[in-house]
GROMACS .gro file of C-alpha atoms in nm:
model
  229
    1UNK     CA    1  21.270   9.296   8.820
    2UNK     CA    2  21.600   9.185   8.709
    3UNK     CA    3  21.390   8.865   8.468
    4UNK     CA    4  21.137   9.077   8.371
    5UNK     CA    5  21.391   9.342   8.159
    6UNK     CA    6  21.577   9.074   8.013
    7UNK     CA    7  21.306   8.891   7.884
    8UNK     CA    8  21.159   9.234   7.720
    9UNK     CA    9  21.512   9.259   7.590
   10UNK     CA   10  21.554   8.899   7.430
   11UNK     CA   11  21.210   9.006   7.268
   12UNK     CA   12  21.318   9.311   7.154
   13UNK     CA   13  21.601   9.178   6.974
   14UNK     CA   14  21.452   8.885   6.810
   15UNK     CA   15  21.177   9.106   6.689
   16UNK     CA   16  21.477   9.335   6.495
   17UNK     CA   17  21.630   9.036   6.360
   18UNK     CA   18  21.317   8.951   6.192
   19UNK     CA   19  21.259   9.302   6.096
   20UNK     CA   20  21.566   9.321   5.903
   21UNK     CA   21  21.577   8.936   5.770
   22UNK     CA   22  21.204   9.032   5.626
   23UNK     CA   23  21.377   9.371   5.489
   24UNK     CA   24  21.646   9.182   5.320
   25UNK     CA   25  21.370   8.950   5.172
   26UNK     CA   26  21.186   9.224   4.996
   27UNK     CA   27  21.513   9.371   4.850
   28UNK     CA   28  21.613   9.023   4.716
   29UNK     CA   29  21.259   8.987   4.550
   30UNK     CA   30  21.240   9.273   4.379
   31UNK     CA   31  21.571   9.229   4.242
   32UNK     CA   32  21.487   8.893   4.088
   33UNK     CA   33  21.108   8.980   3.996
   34UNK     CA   34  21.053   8.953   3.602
   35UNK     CA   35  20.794   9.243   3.608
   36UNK     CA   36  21.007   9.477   3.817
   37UNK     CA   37  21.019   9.647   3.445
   38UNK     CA   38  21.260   9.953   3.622
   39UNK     CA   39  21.530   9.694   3.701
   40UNK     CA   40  21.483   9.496   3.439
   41UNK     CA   41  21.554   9.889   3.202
   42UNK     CA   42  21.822   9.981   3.429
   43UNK     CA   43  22.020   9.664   3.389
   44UNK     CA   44  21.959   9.672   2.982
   45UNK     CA   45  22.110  10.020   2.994
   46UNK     CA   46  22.432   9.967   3.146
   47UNK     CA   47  22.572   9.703   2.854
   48UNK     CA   48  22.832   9.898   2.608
   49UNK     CA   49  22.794   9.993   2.349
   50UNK     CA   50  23.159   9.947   2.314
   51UNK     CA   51  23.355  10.170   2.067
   52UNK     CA   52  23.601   9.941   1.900
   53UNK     CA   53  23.861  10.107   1.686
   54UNK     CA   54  23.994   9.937   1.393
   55UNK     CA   55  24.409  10.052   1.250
   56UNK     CA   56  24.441   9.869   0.936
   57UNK     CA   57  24.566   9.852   0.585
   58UNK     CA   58  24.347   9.809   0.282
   59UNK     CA   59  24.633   9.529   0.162
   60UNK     CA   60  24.727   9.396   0.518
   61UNK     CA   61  24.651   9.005   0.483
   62UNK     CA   62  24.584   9.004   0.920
   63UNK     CA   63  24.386   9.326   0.865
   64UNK     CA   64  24.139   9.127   0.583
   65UNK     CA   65  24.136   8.854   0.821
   66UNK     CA   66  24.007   9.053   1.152
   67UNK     CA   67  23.774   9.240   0.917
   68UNK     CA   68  23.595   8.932   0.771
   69UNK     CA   69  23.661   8.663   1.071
   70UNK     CA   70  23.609   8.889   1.343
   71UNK     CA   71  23.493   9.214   1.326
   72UNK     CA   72  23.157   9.217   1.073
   73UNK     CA   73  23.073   8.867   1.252
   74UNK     CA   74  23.083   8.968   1.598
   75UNK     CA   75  22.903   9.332   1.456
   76UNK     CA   76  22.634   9.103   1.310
   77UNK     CA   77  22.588   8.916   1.645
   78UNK     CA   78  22.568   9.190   1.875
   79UNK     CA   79  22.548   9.554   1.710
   80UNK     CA   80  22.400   9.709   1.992
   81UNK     CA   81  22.709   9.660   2.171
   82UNK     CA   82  22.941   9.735   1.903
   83UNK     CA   83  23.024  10.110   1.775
   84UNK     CA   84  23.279  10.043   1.562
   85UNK     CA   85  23.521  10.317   1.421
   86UNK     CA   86  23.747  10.216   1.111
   87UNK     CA   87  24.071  10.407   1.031
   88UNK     CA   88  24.265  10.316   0.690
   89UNK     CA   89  24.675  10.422   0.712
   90UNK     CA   90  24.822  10.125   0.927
   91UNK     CA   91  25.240  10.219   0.860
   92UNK     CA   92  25.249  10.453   0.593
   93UNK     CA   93  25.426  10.808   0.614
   94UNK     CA   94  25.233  11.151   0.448
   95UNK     CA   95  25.430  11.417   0.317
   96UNK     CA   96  25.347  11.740   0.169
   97UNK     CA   97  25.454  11.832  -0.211
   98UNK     CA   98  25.547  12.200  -0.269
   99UNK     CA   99  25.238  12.289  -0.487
  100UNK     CA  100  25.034  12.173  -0.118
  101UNK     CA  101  24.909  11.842  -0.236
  102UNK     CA  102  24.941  11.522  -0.030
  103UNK     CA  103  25.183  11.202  -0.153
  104UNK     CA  104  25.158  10.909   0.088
  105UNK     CA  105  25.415  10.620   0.115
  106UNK     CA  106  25.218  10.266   0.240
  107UNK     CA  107  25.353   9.946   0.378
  108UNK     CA  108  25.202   9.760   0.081
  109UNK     CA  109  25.315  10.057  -0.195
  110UNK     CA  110  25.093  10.257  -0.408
  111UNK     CA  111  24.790  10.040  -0.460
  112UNK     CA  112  24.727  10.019  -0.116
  113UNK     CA  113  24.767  10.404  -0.081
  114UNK     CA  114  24.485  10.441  -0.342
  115UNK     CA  115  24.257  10.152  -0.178
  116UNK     CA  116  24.331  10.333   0.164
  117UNK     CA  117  24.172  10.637   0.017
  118UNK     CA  118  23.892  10.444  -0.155
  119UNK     CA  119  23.815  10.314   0.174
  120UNK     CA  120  23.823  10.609   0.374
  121UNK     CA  121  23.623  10.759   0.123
  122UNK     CA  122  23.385  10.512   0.175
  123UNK     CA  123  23.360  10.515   0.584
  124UNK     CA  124  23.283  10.900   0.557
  125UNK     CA  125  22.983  10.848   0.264
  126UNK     CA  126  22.824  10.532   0.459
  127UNK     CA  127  22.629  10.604   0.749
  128UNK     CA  128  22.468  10.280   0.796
  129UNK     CA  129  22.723  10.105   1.023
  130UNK     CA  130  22.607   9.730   0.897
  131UNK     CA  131  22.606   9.894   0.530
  132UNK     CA  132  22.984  10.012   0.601
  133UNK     CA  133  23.115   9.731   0.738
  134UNK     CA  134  22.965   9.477   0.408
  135UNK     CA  135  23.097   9.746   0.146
  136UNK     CA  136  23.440   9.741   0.363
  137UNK     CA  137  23.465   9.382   0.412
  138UNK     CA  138  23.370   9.304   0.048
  139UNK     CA  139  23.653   9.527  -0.054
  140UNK     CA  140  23.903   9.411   0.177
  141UNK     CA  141  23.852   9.101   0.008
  142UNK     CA  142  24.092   9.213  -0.252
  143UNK     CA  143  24.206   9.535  -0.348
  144UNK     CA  144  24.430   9.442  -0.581
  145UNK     CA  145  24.213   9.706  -0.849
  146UNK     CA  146  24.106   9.932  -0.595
  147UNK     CA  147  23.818  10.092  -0.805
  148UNK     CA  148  23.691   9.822  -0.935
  149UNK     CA  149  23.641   9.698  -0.612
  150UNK     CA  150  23.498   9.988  -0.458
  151UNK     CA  151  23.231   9.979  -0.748
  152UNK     CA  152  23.154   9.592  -0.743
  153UNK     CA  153  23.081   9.622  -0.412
  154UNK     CA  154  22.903   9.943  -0.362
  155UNK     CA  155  22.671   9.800  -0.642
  156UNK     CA  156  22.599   9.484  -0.408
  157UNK     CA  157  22.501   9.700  -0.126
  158UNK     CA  158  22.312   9.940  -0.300
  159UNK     CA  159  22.485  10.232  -0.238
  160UNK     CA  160  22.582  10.548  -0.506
  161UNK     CA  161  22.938  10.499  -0.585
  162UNK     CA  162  22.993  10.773  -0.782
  163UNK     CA  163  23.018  11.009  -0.453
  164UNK     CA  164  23.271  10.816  -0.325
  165UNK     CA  165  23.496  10.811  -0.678
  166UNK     CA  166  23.471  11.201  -0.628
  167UNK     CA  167  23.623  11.210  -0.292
  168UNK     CA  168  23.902  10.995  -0.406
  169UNK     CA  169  23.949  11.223  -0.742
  170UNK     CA  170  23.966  11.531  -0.543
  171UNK     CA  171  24.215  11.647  -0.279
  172UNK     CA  172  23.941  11.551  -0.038
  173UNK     CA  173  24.029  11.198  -0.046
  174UNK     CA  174  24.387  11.233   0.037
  175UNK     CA  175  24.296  11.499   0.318
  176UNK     CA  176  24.076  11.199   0.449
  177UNK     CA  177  24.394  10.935   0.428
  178UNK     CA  178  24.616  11.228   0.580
  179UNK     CA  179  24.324  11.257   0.895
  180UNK     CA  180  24.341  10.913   0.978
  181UNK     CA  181  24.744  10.891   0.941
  182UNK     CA  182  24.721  11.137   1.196
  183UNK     CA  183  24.538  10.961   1.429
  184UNK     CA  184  24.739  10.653   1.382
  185UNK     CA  185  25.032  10.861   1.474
  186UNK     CA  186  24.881  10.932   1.785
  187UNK     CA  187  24.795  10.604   1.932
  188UNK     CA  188  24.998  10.549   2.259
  189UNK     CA  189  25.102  10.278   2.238
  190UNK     CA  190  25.228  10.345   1.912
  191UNK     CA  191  25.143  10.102   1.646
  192UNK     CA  192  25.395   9.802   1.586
  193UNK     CA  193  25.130   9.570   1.451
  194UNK     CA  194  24.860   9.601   1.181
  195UNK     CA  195  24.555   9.579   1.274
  196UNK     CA  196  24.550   9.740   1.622
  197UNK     CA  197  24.228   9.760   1.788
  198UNK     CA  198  24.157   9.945   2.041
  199UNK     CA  199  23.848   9.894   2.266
  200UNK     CA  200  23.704  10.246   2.467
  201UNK     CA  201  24.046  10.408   2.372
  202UNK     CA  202  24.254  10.052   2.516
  203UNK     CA  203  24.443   9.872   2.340
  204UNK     CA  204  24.386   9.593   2.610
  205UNK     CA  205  24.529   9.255   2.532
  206UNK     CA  206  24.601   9.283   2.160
  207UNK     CA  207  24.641   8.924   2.113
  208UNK     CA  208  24.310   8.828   2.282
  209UNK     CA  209  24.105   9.104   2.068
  210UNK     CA  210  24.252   8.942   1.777
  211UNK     CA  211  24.157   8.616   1.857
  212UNK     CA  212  23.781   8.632   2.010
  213UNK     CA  213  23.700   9.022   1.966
  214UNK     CA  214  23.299   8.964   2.106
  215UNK     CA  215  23.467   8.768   2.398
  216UNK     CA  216  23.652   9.079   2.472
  217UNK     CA  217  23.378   9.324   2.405
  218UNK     CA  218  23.188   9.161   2.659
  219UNK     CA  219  23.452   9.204   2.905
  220UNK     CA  220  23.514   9.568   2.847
  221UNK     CA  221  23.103   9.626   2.848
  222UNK     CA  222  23.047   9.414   3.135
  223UNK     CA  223  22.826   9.096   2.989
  224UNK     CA  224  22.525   9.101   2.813
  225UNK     CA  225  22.185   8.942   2.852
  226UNK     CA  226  22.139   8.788   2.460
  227UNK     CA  227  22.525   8.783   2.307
  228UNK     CA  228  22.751   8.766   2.607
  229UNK     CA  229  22.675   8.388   2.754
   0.00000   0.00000   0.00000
């Protein structure tokens, strides 16, 4: 009697061993199976998009170079992972006149508090992103004559230009520059270099960002099929 239950048992048990070998064999093909098309929709969903934030200066040398070397080529390589946000102010000061109006002080002195405006007049007209960030770039490029810029390159990217010379004319413009001094002012950390770029609200590893800012995006969003090898 004693054989006969121990040889039911040994069956038993090799019978739930295969059970669950053939159960783990199912779950590993449908992960890998090119036509499982729920995966495959799941997966694409969970990459970024990653909001990077961009604290510059319209005169800032480094802030022309992560615009131009970094930012609008890694935007042009993956913009469905890239949500990019740009705010104009870098280390200037606002202050408030006593008739209510708005006088700004910038790093670079009063030309780059006009291109600052020109830009941030720009960013709020443009709602194209890859529009925004060729009209930015191409003004970054120098701002020496801040309007002129703004037109020549507005022109080149087909967009109206004269709605954007009436925001800087009027005390909107200036109420735009004050906005994004504000939020400057309320980075933590607080800014000590220009640009600072924050990635999902993280300023992360500044010096990294700088460097290689898809390598970094990828990080933050977790890889990505096409851009992120």
């Amino acid at each position: 009697m004693h054989v006969i239950n121990s040889t039911r048992f040994r069956i038993l048990i090799s019978l739930f061993i295969v059970f669950i070998l053939w159960q783990v064999f199912r779950r590993w093909s449908n992960q890998d199976a090119p036509e499982n098309n729920d995966n495959n929709t799941k997966e694409s969903a969970s990459y970024g998009p990653v909001i990077v934030t961009v604290f510059y200066e319209a005169l800032c040398p480094d802030s022309k170079y992560f615009i131009i070397k970094q930012l609008q080529p890694a935007f042009y390589k993956a913009p469905a992972l890239i949500d990019f946000q740009l705010i104009p102010y870098g280390k200037a000061t606002t202050s408030t006149n006593s008739d209510g109006s708005l006088s700004f002080l910038c790093q670079h002195g009063e030309i780059e508090c006009n291109a600052n405006i020109y830009h941030a007049c720009c960013i709020e007209a443009i709602d194209e992103p890859k529009v925004l960030i060729d009209v930015i770039a191409c003004m970054i490029r120098n701002n020496l004559l801040p309007k002129e810029a703004m037109q020549k390159c507005t022109r080149e990217h087909q967009v109206e230009w004269e709605p954007i010379q009436k925001c800087y004319d009027s005390p909107h413009g200036a109420e735009l520059l004050k906005m994004h001094g504000e939020l400057t002012h309320a980075l933590r950390p607080s800014v000590t270099f220009i640009p600072t770029i924050t990635l999902n609200q993280s300023q992360g590893r500044q010096a990294s960002i700088l460097k290689d800012l898809l390598q970094e995006v990828c990080k933050v969003a977790g890889g990505h099929p096409d851009v992120c090898q």
